[in-house]
Amino acid sequence: MITKTECCTIKSEDIEDAIVLEGSPGVGLIGNIIGWLLVEDLKMKEIGYIESKYFPPLAVLYKGVAIHPFRIYEGDGIVLFLSDFIVPPNVVYDMTGAIVDWMDKNNSKELITFNSMVVREKSQATAAAGNTENATKRLEDMGLPILPFGNINGLSGTLLTQCASKNIPASCLFAEILNPYPDPRAAAEVVDILNKMLDTTIDPEPLLQEAQEIESRLKKLAETVQSEPESPIYM
């Protein structure tokens, strides 16, 4: 099926009655990290892609093969929209409209998107927001803290509101992060919540191992810096 708007085209197989996930780069790269884990863990098949003249001139190398930077995957009744670049703001509204139209035509059950929030100190692993009272209550019943106020940036916010216009329930899971750098450990905490929502057994262990490697490299870097003699100060 081809879904066209003024700014982009979705070329994809039809997958009906699926749960749709959206993962795109943001602060901490949470959505992108989770998306790649899902592709590997669920052995998802690429079923399409989104293209636009407004996208950056980019191809992604995966196992030595150049692939589209915004792809669509399917596996176990889950459809994943996965981007490897930040979608330009002037494209977001029309493109998310095309995604939601695709979902509407395929009778998608719900949408789950991923985001993050920078905090001074972590108080909980994951927070959430929904696009209807029922969607929010479901998240509350799972014990997730609900964000009462604020803005949802990137694709997440527009997807939530456009899904609401089509009566499609949608949720956003927010990872708490301490800085804007890639945070696989925070992404792993979101995966634990996703497993509860979808009744899946996605293994977050690869993300925890990656987090340990990053933390180990940072620790060695800090030790190296501390061991170096201080530069003299000239007046």
Coordinates of C-alpha atoms in Angstrom, one line a residue:
M1 CA 0.0 0.0 0.0
I2 CA 1.2 3.5 -0.8
T3 CA 0.1 6.4 1.4
K4 CA 1.0 9.9 0.0
T5 CA 1.0 13.4 1.4
E6 CA 2.4 16.6 0.1
C7 CA 5.7 16.0 1.9
C8 CA 6.2 12.2 2.0
T9 CA 5.3 8.8 0.8
I10 CA 4.8 5.6 2.8
K11 CA 5.5 2.4 0.9
S12 CA 4.5 -0.6 3.0
E13 CA 2.8 -3.9 3.1
D14 CA -0.6 -4.0 4.7
I15 CA -0.6 -5.4 8.2
E16 CA -4.0 -5.4 9.8
D17 CA -4.9 -5.4 13.5
A18 CA -1.4 -4.7 14.7
I19 CA 0.0 -2.7 17.6
V20 CA 2.1 0.1 16.2
L21 CA 5.3 1.3 17.9
E22 CA 7.2 4.4 16.9
G23 CA 10.9 4.9 17.6
S24 CA 12.9 7.9 16.5
P25 CA 15.9 9.7 17.8
G26 CA 15.4 12.2 20.6
V27 CA 17.2 13.3 23.7
G28 CA 19.0 10.2 25.0
L29 CA 18.1 8.3 21.8
I30 CA 15.6 6.3 23.7
G31 CA 13.2 5.5 20.9
N32 CA 15.9 4.6 18.4
I33 CA 17.7 2.3 20.9
I34 CA 14.5 0.5 21.8
G35 CA 13.6 0.2 18.1
W36 CA 16.8 -1.5 17.1
L37 CA 16.5 -3.9 20.1
L38 CA 13.0 -4.9 18.9
V39 CA 14.3 -5.5 15.4
E40 CA 16.9 -7.9 16.7
D41 CA 15.0 -9.6 19.5
L42 CA 11.8 -10.1 17.6
K43 CA 13.6 -10.8 14.3
M44 CA 11.3 -8.3 12.7
K45 CA 11.0 -8.2 8.9
E46 CA 11.3 -4.9 7.0
I47 CA 8.0 -4.3 5.2
G48 CA 8.4 -0.8 3.9
Y49 CA 9.8 2.7 4.4
I50 CA 9.0 6.4 4.3
E51 CA 10.6 8.7 1.8
S52 CA 10.6 12.4 1.4
K53 CA 12.6 15.1 -0.5
Y54 CA 12.7 16.9 2.9
F55 CA 14.6 14.1 4.6
P56 CA 18.4 14.6 5.0
P57 CA 20.6 12.9 2.3
L58 CA 21.3 9.8 4.3
A59 CA 21.5 6.0 4.1
V60 CA 22.0 3.7 7.0
L61 CA 24.4 0.8 6.9
Y62 CA 23.1 -2.4 8.5
K63 CA 25.3 -5.5 8.3
G64 CA 27.1 -3.9 5.4
V65 CA 24.0 -3.1 3.4
A66 CA 22.7 0.5 2.8
I67 CA 19.0 0.8 3.9
H68 CA 16.4 3.5 4.0
P69 CA 16.9 5.8 7.1
F70 CA 13.1 5.6 8.0
R71 CA 11.9 2.0 7.8
I72 CA 8.8 0.0 8.8
Y73 CA 9.1 -3.4 10.4
E74 CA 6.7 -6.2 11.4
G75 CA 6.9 -9.1 13.7
D76 CA 4.5 -11.0 16.1
G77 CA 1.6 -8.7 15.4
I78 CA 3.7 -5.5 16.1
V79 CA 4.5 -2.9 13.5
L80 CA 7.5 -0.6 14.1
F81 CA 8.1 2.8 12.5
L82 CA 11.9 3.3 13.1
S83 CA 13.8 6.4 12.1
D84 CA 17.6 6.9 12.3
F85 CA 17.4 10.7 12.0
I86 CA 15.5 13.6 13.6
V87 CA 12.6 14.3 11.3
P88 CA 12.6 18.0 10.2
P89 CA 9.9 20.0 12.1
N90 CA 8.3 21.2 8.8
V91 CA 7.6 17.5 7.8
V92 CA 6.3 16.2 11.1
Y93 CA 2.6 17.2 10.9
D94 CA 2.0 15.8 7.4
M95 CA 4.1 12.7 8.0
T96 CA 2.4 11.7 11.2
G97 CA -0.9 12.3 9.5
A98 CA 0.2 9.7 6.9
I99 CA 1.2 7.2 9.5
V100 CA -2.1 7.6 11.3
D101 CA -4.0 7.2 8.0
W102 CA -2.0 4.0 7.4
M103 CA -3.0 2.8 10.9
D104 CA -6.6 3.7 10.3
K105 CA -6.8 1.8 7.0
N106 CA -5.1 -1.2 8.6
N107 CA -7.3 -1.2 11.8
S108 CA -4.3 -0.9 14.0
K109 CA -5.2 -1.5 17.7
E110 CA -3.1 1.2 19.3
L111 CA 0.1 3.2 19.1
I112 CA 2.9 3.3 21.6
T113 CA 5.7 5.9 21.2
F114 CA 8.9 6.6 23.2
N115 CA 10.3 9.8 24.5
S116 CA 12.5 11.1 27.4
M117 CA 12.8 13.8 30.0
V118 CA 16.0 15.2 31.5
V119 CA 15.9 15.2 35.3
R120 CA 18.4 16.3 37.9
E121 CA 17.9 13.1 39.9
K122 CA 16.0 10.0 38.9
S123 CA 12.9 9.4 41.0
Q124 CA 11.2 6.7 38.8
A125 CA 12.2 4.6 35.9
T126 CA 9.5 5.5 33.5
A127 CA 6.6 7.9 33.3
A128 CA 3.7 8.0 30.8
A129 CA 1.0 9.9 29.1
G130 CA -2.1 8.9 27.0
N131 CA -4.2 10.5 24.4
T132 CA -7.6 9.7 26.1
E133 CA -8.8 9.3 29.7
N134 CA -9.1 5.5 29.1
A135 CA -5.6 5.3 27.7
T136 CA -4.2 7.2 30.7
K137 CA -6.2 5.1 33.2
R138 CA -4.7 1.9 31.7
L139 CA -1.2 3.3 32.3
E140 CA -2.2 4.4 35.8
D141 CA -3.5 0.9 36.5
M142 CA -0.1 -0.5 35.6
G143 CA 1.4 1.7 38.3
L144 CA 3.0 4.2 36.0
P145 CA 3.2 7.9 37.1
I146 CA 1.3 10.1 34.7
L147 CA 2.8 13.4 33.6
P148 CA 0.1 16.0 34.5
F149 CA 1.5 19.0 32.6
G150 CA 4.2 19.8 30.0
N151 CA 4.9 19.5 26.3
I152 CA 5.6 16.3 24.3
N153 CA 8.1 17.1 21.6
G154 CA 9.1 15.3 18.4
L155 CA 6.9 12.8 16.6
S156 CA 5.4 11.6 19.9
G157 CA 3.1 14.6 20.6
T158 CA 1.7 14.9 17.1
L159 CA 1.1 11.2 16.8
L160 CA -0.8 11.2 20.1
T161 CA -3.1 14.0 19.0
Q162 CA -3.6 12.7 15.5
C163 CA -4.4 9.2 16.8
A164 CA -7.0 10.8 19.0
S165 CA -8.7 12.3 16.0
K166 CA -9.1 8.8 14.5
N167 CA -10.2 7.3 17.9
I168 CA -7.0 5.2 18.1
P169 CA -5.7 4.8 21.6
A170 CA -2.1 6.0 22.0
S171 CA 0.5 6.1 24.8
C172 CA 3.9 7.7 25.3
L173 CA 6.5 6.2 27.6
F174 CA 9.1 8.6 29.0
A175 CA 12.5 7.5 30.2
E176 CA 14.1 9.6 32.9
I177 CA 17.7 10.5 31.8
L178 CA 20.3 12.6 33.5
N179 CA 22.0 14.1 30.4
P180 CA 21.3 14.3 26.7
Y181 CA 23.7 11.5 25.8
P182 CA 22.6 8.0 24.6
D183 CA 21.2 6.1 27.6
P184 CA 20.8 2.3 27.0
R185 CA 20.1 1.7 30.7
A186 CA 17.1 4.1 30.6
A187 CA 15.9 2.5 27.4
A188 CA 16.1 -1.0 29.1
E189 CA 13.8 0.3 31.9
V190 CA 11.2 1.3 29.3
V191 CA 11.5 -2.1 27.7
D192 CA 10.4 -3.7 31.0
I193 CA 7.2 -1.6 30.9
L194 CA 6.7 -2.4 27.2
N195 CA 6.8 -6.1 28.1
K196 CA 4.0 -5.6 30.6
M197 CA 1.9 -3.7 28.1
L198 CA 2.3 -6.1 25.2
D199 CA 2.7 -9.3 27.2
T200 CA 6.1 -9.9 25.5
T201 CA 9.4 -11.2 26.7
I202 CA 11.8 -8.8 24.9
D203 CA 15.2 -9.2 26.6
P204 CA 16.7 -5.8 27.7
E205 CA 20.0 -7.5 28.7
P206 CA 21.9 -6.3 25.5
L207 CA 21.1 -2.7 26.5
L208 CA 22.3 -3.2 30.0
Q209 CA 25.6 -4.7 28.7
E210 CA 25.9 -1.7 26.3
A211 CA 25.3 0.7 29.3
Q212 CA 28.0 -1.0 31.3
E213 CA 30.5 -0.7 28.4
I214 CA 29.7 3.0 28.1
E215 CA 30.0 3.6 31.8
S216 CA 33.3 1.7 31.9
R217 CA 34.7 3.8 29.1
L218 CA 33.6 7.0 30.8
K219 CA 35.2 5.8 34.1
K220 CA 38.5 5.1 32.4
L221 CA 38.4 8.5 30.7
A222 CA 37.8 10.2 34.0
E223 CA 40.6 8.3 35.6
T224 CA 42.9 9.3 32.7
V225 CA 42.0 12.9 33.0
Q226 CA 42.5 12.9 36.8
S227 CA 45.9 11.2 36.5
E228 CA 47.2 13.8 34.0
P229 CA 49.2 16.7 35.5
E230 CA 47.3 20.0 35.6
S231 CA 48.4 22.6 33.0
P232 CA 50.2 25.6 34.5
I233 CA 48.3 28.8 34.8
Y234 CA 50.1 31.9 33.4
M235 CA 49.3 35.4 34.6

